[in-house]
Amino acid sequence: MHILMIECNPNGIAGIADALALGHDVTFVSADPDFYLGASPLAEAAFAHDRCDIIKSTEAFSIDELERLAKEINAQKPVHGVMTYSEYHTVHAASVARSLGLPGMSVEGALNARHKHRTRLTLEKTDVRQPRFVSVADPKDMAAAVHKIGFPCVVKPSDGTASLHVLLLRDDQELTDYLAELAKVDDYGRGVTRIPEIVVEEFVEGELVSVEACVLQSGEIVNLGITDRNLSGFPYFIEMGLTYFRGHPLQDELFAMNEKVLKGLGVDFGFIHAEYILAEGGPVLCEVNGRLTGGIVPQLMELSSGVNAYLEVIRQALGEKPELPVPGDVIAGGHWFGSPVDGEIVSIGFDKLQGTPGFVEALAYAKPGRTVSRLSKSNFDWLGHLIYTGKDRDEATGRVRAALDDIDFNLSVKVAR
């Protein structure tokens, strides 16, 4: 079978490698394939595979150009499935699948999930609990929107991901500084241009969790499990630790709400990730992502369920019924780490972790000699992660948090002058 992959994400390269191992052909379209070579240890071998074709297209973010290119690829070698693991390209994958007559999410549903202002506006007149919000397309209107919502409030680009440029604002000076910083951002890399819409929302206090789900080709929504998501601390929203499990006290309410959200948005196909804030009055919708959850969560899914979610995304794109990664008796937890200060990495060691109860993996993303910043603004500040398992959520979480103290982290810093 021939799979057309439209961009990816660093961890999703594992899906390409798995597809090749199963004997599938993969055509990978990217504006910057070299990005993945520097971000995934699996990319070099996957890209060099004789059944993997790499097409570099600087216009890959243009849907018209991408559809033209996809039809050209399909004419040369028939495509059997279209997919992406990239949040930035969910609408692109839906559009190309439609143009080729292949399984995929409706373009309308993909747009409603992809753009946060569309999510809010589409669900505004339903009974889904959302923060009070204002959608702004012109920075000149930001002050009025912020004052309408009131401080503290949360501001976020409508098309962002990985908590990039998401900020808790507490006063007018922080708003001025935020707009000045955002004005410098025209794109997110790999040819991904930023749209002008910004969402201003009331700040809702509460634990952040996500519901991982799959919408089958029949339209049936299957809620798989819940991922808790611990944040580093305001004013930024950096995810640091998580577990994937079933049995949350609000699980039934979250699952029922998730079905309303997906149906309301027209999200009708594929693996879906939706985040909720557990506020005092009940769950409040944070955002919806029309693709498989990212980061290390697919690894946690496989550890708990025995199912490789990356492969199941591929199987579903090929028109097959996917096996679903529902959490089992073993619970897996992960935690990212970063640098406490600016400096240059000397070494990151995990020798003390080997053989400790529940240890699965310790991985550093940065090599010695790399200059790093203090973990402060977004998920892009992560320097590595740990994964542990346990008999329940508390044990897995306790093990991985304790292990953070045993990382041998050496940094060269400049003296105060």
CSV table of N, CA and C in Angstrom, one decimal, residues 253-392:
chain,number,residue,atom,x,y,z
A,253,GLU,N,-18.5,12.1,32.8
A,253,GLU,CA,-18.8,13.4,32.3
A,253,GLU,C,-17.9,13.9,31.2
A,254,LEU,N,-16.6,13.6,31.3
A,254,LEU,CA,-15.7,14.1,30.3
A,254,LEU,C,-16.0,13.3,29.0
A,255,PHE,N,-16.2,12.0,29.0
A,255,PHE,CA,-16.5,11.3,27.8
A,255,PHE,C,-17.8,11.8,27.1
A,256,ALA,N,-18.8,12.0,27.9
A,256,ALA,CA,-20.1,12.5,27.3
A,256,ALA,C,-19.9,13.9,26.7
A,257,MET,N,-19.1,14.8,27.4
A,257,MET,CA,-18.9,16.1,26.9
A,257,MET,C,-18.0,16.0,25.6
A,258,ASN,N,-17.1,15.1,25.6
A,258,ASN,CA,-16.2,15.0,24.4
A,258,ASN,C,-17.0,14.6,23.2
A,259,GLU,N,-18.0,13.7,23.3
A,259,GLU,CA,-18.9,13.3,22.2
A,259,GLU,C,-19.6,14.6,21.7
A,260,LYS,N,-20.2,15.4,22.6
A,260,LYS,CA,-20.9,16.6,22.2
A,260,LYS,C,-20.0,17.5,21.4
A,261,VAL,N,-18.7,17.7,21.9
A,261,VAL,CA,-17.8,18.6,21.2
A,261,VAL,C,-17.5,18.1,19.8
A,262,LEU,N,-17.1,16.8,19.7
A,262,LEU,CA,-16.7,16.3,18.4
A,262,LEU,C,-17.9,16.4,17.4
A,263,LYS,N,-19.1,16.0,17.8
A,263,LYS,CA,-20.2,16.1,16.9
A,263,LYS,C,-20.5,17.5,16.6
A,264,GLY,N,-20.4,18.4,17.5
A,264,GLY,CA,-20.7,19.8,17.3
A,264,GLY,C,-19.8,20.5,16.3
A,265,LEU,N,-18.5,20.0,16.3
A,265,LEU,CA,-17.5,20.6,15.4
A,265,LEU,C,-17.5,19.9,14.0
A,266,GLY,N,-18.2,18.7,13.9
A,266,GLY,CA,-18.2,18.0,12.7
A,266,GLY,C,-16.9,17.2,12.5
A,267,VAL,N,-16.2,16.9,13.6
A,267,VAL,CA,-15.0,16.0,13.6
A,267,VAL,C,-15.5,14.6,13.4
A,268,ASP,N,-15.3,14.0,12.3
A,268,ASP,CA,-16.0,12.8,11.9
A,268,ASP,C,-15.1,11.6,11.5
A,269,PHE,N,-13.8,11.8,11.8
A,269,PHE,CA,-12.8,10.7,11.4
A,269,PHE,C,-11.5,10.9,12.1
A,270,GLY,N,-10.9,9.7,12.5
A,270,GLY,CA,-9.6,9.8,13.0
A,270,GLY,C,-9.4,9.8,14.5
A,271,PHE,N,-8.1,9.7,14.9
A,271,PHE,CA,-7.7,9.9,16.3
A,271,PHE,C,-7.8,11.3,16.6
A,272,ILE,N,-8.3,11.6,17.8
A,272,ILE,CA,-8.6,13.0,18.2
A,272,ILE,C,-8.1,13.2,19.6
A,273,HIS,N,-7.6,14.4,19.9
A,273,HIS,CA,-7.1,14.8,21.2
A,273,HIS,C,-7.8,16.1,21.6
A,274,ALA,N,-8.5,16.1,22.7
A,274,ALA,CA,-9.3,17.3,23.2
A,274,ALA,C,-8.9,17.5,24.6
A,275,GLU,N,-8.7,18.8,24.9
A,275,GLU,CA,-8.2,19.2,26.3
A,275,GLU,C,-9.4,19.9,27.1
A,276,TYR,N,-9.4,19.6,28.4
A,276,TYR,CA,-10.5,20.2,29.2
A,276,TYR,C,-9.9,20.7,30.5
A,277,ILE,N,-10.4,21.8,31.0
A,277,ILE,CA,-10.0,22.3,32.3
A,277,ILE,C,-11.1,21.8,33.3
A,278,LEU,N,-10.6,21.2,34.4
A,278,LEU,CA,-11.6,20.7,35.4
A,278,LEU,C,-11.9,21.8,36.4
A,279,ALA,N,-12.8,22.7,36.0
A,279,ALA,CA,-13.1,23.9,36.8
A,279,ALA,C,-14.1,23.5,38.0
A,280,GLU,N,-14.3,24.4,38.9
A,280,GLU,CA,-15.1,24.2,40.0
A,280,GLU,C,-16.5,23.7,39.6
A,281,GLY,N,-17.1,24.3,38.5
A,281,GLY,CA,-18.4,24.0,38.1
A,281,GLY,C,-18.5,22.9,37.1
A,282,GLY,N,-17.4,22.2,36.8
A,282,GLY,CA,-17.4,21.1,35.9
A,282,GLY,C,-16.4,21.4,34.7
A,283,PRO,N,-16.2,20.4,33.9
A,283,PRO,CA,-15.2,20.5,32.8
A,283,PRO,C,-15.5,21.6,31.8
A,284,VAL,N,-14.5,22.3,31.4
A,284,VAL,CA,-14.6,23.5,30.5
A,284,VAL,C,-13.7,23.1,29.3
A,285,LEU,N,-14.2,23.2,28.1
A,285,LEU,CA,-13.4,22.9,26.9
A,285,LEU,C,-12.2,23.9,26.8
A,286,CYS,N,-11.0,23.3,26.6
A,286,CYS,CA,-9.8,24.2,26.4
A,286,CYS,C,-9.5,24.2,24.9
A,287,GLU,N,-9.3,23.1,24.2
A,287,GLU,CA,-9.1,23.1,22.8
A,287,GLU,C,-9.2,21.7,22.2
A,288,VAL,N,-9.3,21.6,20.9
A,288,VAL,CA,-9.5,20.3,20.2
A,288,VAL,C,-8.4,20.2,19.1
A,289,ASN,N,-7.7,19.1,19.0
A,289,ASN,CA,-6.8,18.8,18.0
A,289,ASN,C,-7.2,17.6,17.1
A,290,GLY,N,-7.3,17.8,15.8
A,290,GLY,CA,-7.9,16.8,15.0
A,290,GLY,C,-6.8,15.8,14.5
A,291,ARG,N,-6.1,15.3,15.4
A,291,ARG,CA,-5.0,14.3,15.1
A,291,ARG,C,-4.7,13.5,16.4
A,292,LEU,N,-3.8,12.5,16.2
A,292,LEU,CA,-3.4,11.7,17.3
A,292,LEU,C,-2.6,12.6,18.3
A,293,THR,N,-2.8,12.4,19.6
A,293,THR,CA,-2.1,13.2,20.6
A,293,THR,C,-0.6,13.1,20.3
A,294,GLY,N,0.1,14.2,20.8
A,294,GLY,CA,1.5,14.3,20.4
A,294,GLY,C,2.4,14.0,21.6
A,295,GLY,N,3.7,14.4,21.4
A,295,GLY,CA,4.7,14.2,22.5
A,295,GLY,C,4.9,12.7,22.7
A,296,ILE,N,5.0,12.3,24.0
A,296,ILE,CA,5.3,11.0,24.3
A,296,ILE,C,4.1,10.2,24.7
A,297,VAL,N,2.9,10.8,24.5
A,297,VAL,CA,1.7,10.1,24.9
A,297,VAL,C,1.4,8.8,24.1
A,298,PRO,N,1.7,8.8,22.7
A,298,PRO,CA,1.5,7.5,22.0
A,298,PRO,C,2.4,6.4,22.6
A,299,GLN,N,3.6,6.7,23.2
A,299,GLN,CA,4.4,5.7,23.8
A,299,GLN,C,3.7,5.2,25.1
A,300,LEU,N,3.1,6.1,25.9
A,300,LEU,CA,2.4,5.7,27.1
A,300,LEU,C,1.2,4.9,26.7
A,301,MET,N,0.5,5.2,25.6
A,301,MET,CA,-0.6,4.4,25.1
A,301,MET,C,-0.2,3.0,24.9
A,302,GLU,N,0.9,2.8,24.2
A,302,GLU,CA,1.4,1.5,23.8
A,302,GLU,C,1.8,0.7,25.0
A,303,LEU,N,2.5,1.3,26.0
A,303,LEU,CA,2.9,0.6,27.2
A,303,LEU,C,1.7,0.1,28.0
A,304,SER,N,0.6,0.9,28.0
A,304,SER,CA,-0.6,0.5,28.8
A,304,SER,C,-1.5,-0.5,28.0
A,305,SER,N,-1.6,-0.3,26.7
A,305,SER,CA,-2.6,-1.1,25.9
A,305,SER,C,-2.0,-2.2,25.1
A,306,GLY,N,-0.7,-2.0,24.8
A,306,GLY,CA,0.0,-2.9,23.8
A,306,GLY,C,-0.3,-2.6,22.4
A,307,VAL,N,-0.9,-1.5,22.1
A,307,VAL,CA,-1.3,-1.1,20.7
A,307,VAL,C,-0.5,0.1,20.3
A,308,ASN,N,0.1,0.0,19.1
A,308,ASN,CA,0.9,1.1,18.6
A,308,ASN,C,0.0,2.1,17.9
A,309,ALA,N,-0.3,3.2,18.5
A,309,ALA,CA,-1.2,4.2,18.0
A,309,ALA,C,-0.7,4.8,16.6
A,310,TYR,N,0.6,5.0,16.5
A,310,TYR,CA,1.1,5.5,15.2
A,310,TYR,C,0.6,4.6,14.0
A,311,LEU,N,0.8,3.3,14.2
A,311,LEU,CA,0.4,2.3,13.2
A,311,LEU,C,-1.1,2.3,13.0
A,312,GLU,N,-1.9,2.5,14.0
A,312,GLU,CA,-3.4,2.5,13.9
A,312,GLU,C,-3.9,3.7,13.1
A,313,VAL,N,-3.2,4.8,13.2
A,313,VAL,CA,-3.5,6.0,12.4
A,313,VAL,C,-3.4,5.6,10.9
A,314,ILE,N,-2.3,5.0,10.6
A,314,ILE,CA,-2.0,4.5,9.3
A,314,ILE,C,-3.1,3.6,8.8
A,315,ARG,N,-3.4,2.6,9.6
A,315,ARG,CA,-4.4,1.6,9.2
A,315,ARG,C,-5.7,2.2,8.9
A,316,GLN,N,-6.1,3.2,9.8
A,316,GLN,CA,-7.4,3.9,9.6
A,316,GLN,C,-7.4,4.7,8.3
A,317,ALA,N,-6.2,5.3,8.0
A,317,ALA,CA,-6.1,6.1,6.8
A,317,ALA,C,-6.2,5.2,5.5
A,318,LEU,N,-5.8,4.0,5.7
A,318,LEU,CA,-5.9,3.0,4.6
A,318,LEU,C,-7.3,2.4,4.5
A,319,GLY,N,-8.2,2.8,5.3
A,319,GLY,CA,-9.6,2.3,5.2
A,319,GLY,C,-9.9,1.1,6.1
A,320,GLU,N,-8.9,0.7,6.9
A,320,GLU,CA,-9.1,-0.4,7.8
A,320,GLU,C,-9.7,0.0,9.2
A,321,LYS,N,-10.3,-0.9,9.9
A,321,LYS,CA,-10.8,-0.5,11.2
A,321,LYS,C,-9.6,-0.6,12.2
A,322,PRO,N,-9.3,0.4,12.9
A,322,PRO,CA,-8.1,0.4,13.8
A,322,PRO,C,-8.3,-0.3,15.1
A,323,GLU,N,-7.2,-0.9,15.6
A,323,GLU,CA,-7.2,-1.5,16.9
A,323,GLU,C,-7.1,-0.3,17.9
A,324,LEU,N,-7.8,-0.2,19.0
A,324,LEU,CA,-7.9,1.0,19.8
A,324,LEU,C,-7.0,0.8,21.0
A,325,PRO,N,-6.2,1.8,21.3
A,325,PRO,CA,-5.3,1.7,22.5
A,325,PRO,C,-5.9,2.1,23.8
A,326,VAL,N,-6.8,1.3,24.3
A,326,VAL,CA,-7.5,1.6,25.6
A,326,VAL,C,-6.6,1.2,26.7
A,327,PRO,N,-6.4,2.0,27.7
A,327,PRO,CA,-5.5,1.7,28.8
A,327,PRO,C,-5.8,0.4,29.5
A,328,GLY,N,-4.8,-0.3,29.9
A,328,GLY,CA,-4.9,-1.6,30.6
A,328,GLY,C,-4.6,-1.5,32.0
A,329,ASP,N,-4.1,-2.6,32.6
A,329,ASP,CA,-3.7,-2.7,34.0
A,329,ASP,C,-2.5,-1.9,34.3
A,330,VAL,N,-1.5,-1.9,33.4
A,330,VAL,CA,-0.3,-1.1,33.6
A,330,VAL,C,-0.5,0.3,33.2
A,331,ILE,N,-0.1,1.3,34.1
A,331,ILE,CA,-0.2,2.7,33.8
A,331,ILE,C,1.1,3.3,33.5
A,332,ALA,N,1.3,4.1,32.5
A,332,ALA,CA,2.5,4.7,32.1
A,332,ALA,C,2.5,6.2,32.3
A,333,GLY,N,3.6,6.7,32.9
A,333,GLY,CA,3.7,8.1,33.1
A,333,GLY,C,5.0,8.7,32.5
A,334,GLY,N,4.9,9.9,32.1
A,334,GLY,CA,6.1,10.6,31.6
A,334,GLY,C,6.3,11.9,32.1
A,335,HIS,N,7.6,12.4,32.0
A,335,HIS,CA,7.9,13.8,32.5
A,335,HIS,C,9.0,14.4,31.7
A,336,TRP,N,8.8,15.6,31.2
A,336,TRP,CA,9.8,16.3,30.5
A,336,TRP,C,10.7,17.1,31.5
A,337,PHE,N,11.8,17.5,31.0
A,337,PHE,CA,12.7,18.3,31.9
A,337,PHE,C,13.4,19.4,31.0
A,338,GLY,N,13.8,20.5,31.6
A,338,GLY,CA,14.5,21.5,30.9
A,338,GLY,C,15.6,22.1,31.8
A,339,SER,N,16.2,23.2,31.3
A,339,SER,CA,17.3,23.8,32.1
A,339,SER,C,16.8,24.8,33.0
A,340,PRO,N,17.3,24.9,34.2
A,340,PRO,CA,16.9,26.0,35.2
A,340,PRO,C,17.5,27.3,34.8
A,341,VAL,N,18.6,27.4,34.0
A,341,VAL,CA,19.2,28.7,33.6
A,341,VAL,C,19.7,28.6,32.2
A,342,ASP,N,20.1,29.7,31.6
A,342,ASP,CA,20.7,29.7,30.3
A,342,ASP,C,22.1,29.2,30.4
A,343,GLY,N,22.6,28.5,29.4
A,343,GLY,CA,23.9,28.0,29.4
A,343,GLY,C,24.2,27.1,28.3
A,344,GLU,N,25.3,26.3,28.4
A,344,GLU,CA,25.7,25.4,27.3
A,344,GLU,C,25.8,24.0,28.0
A,345,ILE,N,25.2,23.0,27.3
A,345,ILE,CA,25.1,21.7,27.9
A,345,ILE,C,26.5,21.0,27.9
A,346,VAL,N,27.0,20.5,29.0
A,346,VAL,CA,28.2,19.7,29.1
A,346,VAL,C,27.8,18.3,29.0
A,347,SER,N,26.8,17.8,29.7
A,347,SER,CA,26.4,16.4,29.7
A,347,SER,C,25.1,16.2,30.3
A,348,ILE,N,24.3,15.2,29.8
A,348,ILE,CA,23.1,14.8,30.5
A,348,ILE,C,23.2,13.3,30.6
A,349,GLY,N,23.2,12.8,31.9
A,349,GLY,CA,23.4,11.4,32.1
A,349,GLY,C,22.2,10.7,32.9
A,350,PHE,N,21.9,9.5,32.6
A,350,PHE,CA,20.8,8.8,33.2
A,350,PHE,C,21.2,7.5,33.9
A,351,ASP,N,22.5,7.3,34.2
A,351,ASP,CA,23.0,6.1,34.7
A,351,ASP,C,22.3,5.6,36.0
A,352,LYS,N,22.0,6.6,36.9
A,352,LYS,CA,21.4,6.3,38.2
A,352,LYS,C,19.9,5.7,38.0
A,353,LEU,N,19.3,5.9,36.8
A,353,LEU,CA,18.0,5.5,36.6
A,353,LEU,C,17.8,4.1,36.1
A,354,GLN,N,18.9,3.5,35.5
A,354,GLN,CA,18.8,2.2,35.0
A,354,GLN,C,18.5,1.2,36.1
A,355,GLY,N,17.5,0.3,35.8
A,355,GLY,CA,17.2,-0.7,36.7
A,355,GLY,C,16.3,-0.3,37.9
A,356,THR,N,15.9,1.0,38.0
A,356,THR,CA,15.0,1.4,39.0
A,356,THR,C,13.6,0.9,38.7
A,357,PRO,N,12.7,0.7,39.7
A,357,PRO,CA,11.4,0.1,39.5
A,357,PRO,C,10.6,0.9,38.5
A,358,GLY,N,10.0,0.2,37.5
A,358,GLY,CA,9.2,0.9,36.5
A,358,GLY,C,9.9,1.6,35.4
A,359,PHE,N,11.2,1.7,35.4
A,359,PHE,CA,11.9,2.4,34.4
A,359,PHE,C,11.7,1.9,33.0
A,360,VAL,N,11.4,2.8,32.1
A,360,VAL,CA,11.2,2.4,30.7
A,360,VAL,C,12.2,3.1,29.8
A,361,GLU,N,12.3,4.4,29.9
A,361,GLU,CA,13.1,5.2,28.9
A,361,GLU,C,13.5,6.5,29.5
A,362,ALA,N,14.7,6.9,29.2
A,362,ALA,CA,15.2,8.3,29.5
A,362,ALA,C,15.9,8.7,28.2
A,363,LEU,N,15.5,9.9,27.8
A,363,LEU,CA,16.0,10.4,26.5
A,363,LEU,C,16.4,11.9,26.6
A,364,ALA,N,17.5,12.2,26.1
A,364,ALA,CA,17.9,13.6,26.0
A,364,ALA,C,17.8,14.1,24.6
A,365,TYR,N,17.2,15.3,24.4
A,365,TYR,CA,17.0,15.8,23.0
A,365,TYR,C,18.1,16.6,22.6
A,366,ALA,N,18.9,17.1,23.5
A,366,ALA,CA,20.0,18.1,23.2
A,366,ALA,C,21.4,17.4,23.5
A,367,LYS,N,22.3,17.7,22.6
A,367,LYS,CA,23.7,17.1,22.7
A,367,LYS,C,24.6,18.1,23.4
A,368,PRO,N,25.7,17.6,23.9
A,368,PRO,CA,26.7,18.4,24.5
A,368,PRO,C,27.2,19.5,23.6
A,369,GLY,N,27.4,20.7,24.1
A,369,GLY,CA,27.8,21.8,23.3
A,369,GLY,C,26.7,22.7,22.8
A,370,ARG,N,25.4,22.3,23.0
A,370,ARG,CA,24.3,23.1,22.5
A,370,ARG,C,24.0,24.2,23.6
A,371,THR,N,23.8,25.4,23.1
A,371,THR,CA,23.4,26.5,23.9
A,371,THR,C,21.9,26.4,24.2
A,372,VAL,N,21.5,26.5,25.4
A,372,VAL,CA,20.1,26.3,25.8
A,372,VAL,C,19.6,27.5,26.7
A,373,SER,N,18.3,27.7,26.6
A,373,SER,CA,17.7,28.7,27.5
A,373,SER,C,17.0,28.1,28.7
A,374,ARG,N,16.8,28.9,29.7
A,374,ARG,CA,16.0,28.4,30.8
A,374,ARG,C,14.6,28.0,30.3
A,375,LEU,N,14.1,26.9,30.8
A,375,LEU,CA,12.8,26.4,30.5
A,375,LEU,C,11.8,27.5,31.0
A,376,SER,N,11.1,28.1,30.0
A,376,SER,CA,10.3,29.3,30.4
A,376,SER,C,9.1,29.5,29.5
A,377,LYS,N,9.1,29.3,28.2
A,377,LYS,CA,8.0,29.8,27.4
A,377,LYS,C,7.1,28.8,26.7
A,378,SER,N,7.6,27.6,26.3
A,378,SER,CA,6.8,26.7,25.5
A,378,SER,C,7.4,25.3,25.6
A,379,ASN,N,6.7,24.3,25.0
A,379,ASN,CA,7.1,23.0,25.0
A,379,ASN,C,8.4,22.8,24.2
A,380,PHE,N,8.8,23.8,23.4
A,380,PHE,CA,10.0,23.7,22.6
A,380,PHE,C,11.3,23.9,23.5
A,381,ASP,N,11.0,24.3,24.8
A,381,ASP,CA,12.1,24.4,25.8
A,381,ASP,C,12.5,23.1,26.4
A,382,TRP,N,11.8,22.0,26.1
A,382,TRP,CA,12.1,20.7,26.7
A,382,TRP,C,13.5,20.3,26.2
A,383,LEU,N,14.2,19.6,27.1
A,383,LEU,CA,15.6,19.0,26.8
A,383,LEU,C,15.6,17.5,26.8
A,384,GLY,N,14.5,16.9,27.3
A,384,GLY,CA,14.4,15.5,27.3
A,384,GLY,C,13.2,15.0,28.1
A,385,HIS,N,13.1,13.7,28.2
A,385,HIS,CA,12.0,13.1,29.0
A,385,HIS,C,12.4,11.8,29.7
A,386,LEU,N,11.6,11.4,30.6
A,386,LEU,CA,11.6,10.2,31.3
A,386,LEU,C,10.3,9.5,31.2
A,387,ILE,N,10.3,8.1,31.2
A,387,ILE,CA,9.0,7.4,31.2
A,387,ILE,C,9.1,6.2,32.2
A,388,TYR,N,8.1,6.1,33.0
A,388,TYR,CA,8.1,5.0,34.0
A,388,TYR,C,6.7,4.4,34.0
A,389,THR,N,6.6,3.2,34.4
A,389,THR,CA,5.2,2.5,34.6
A,389,THR,C,5.0,2.3,36.1
A,390,GLY,N,3.7,2.0,36.4
A,390,GLY,CA,3.3,1.6,37.7
A,390,GLY,C,2.0,0.9,37.7
A,391,LYS,N,1.6,0.4,38.9
A,391,LYS,CA,0.4,-0.4,38.9
A,391,LYS,C,-0.9,0.5,38.9
A,392,ASP,N,-0.6,1.8,39.1
A,392,ASP,CA,-1.7,2.8,39.1
A,392,ASP,C,-1.1,4.2,38.8
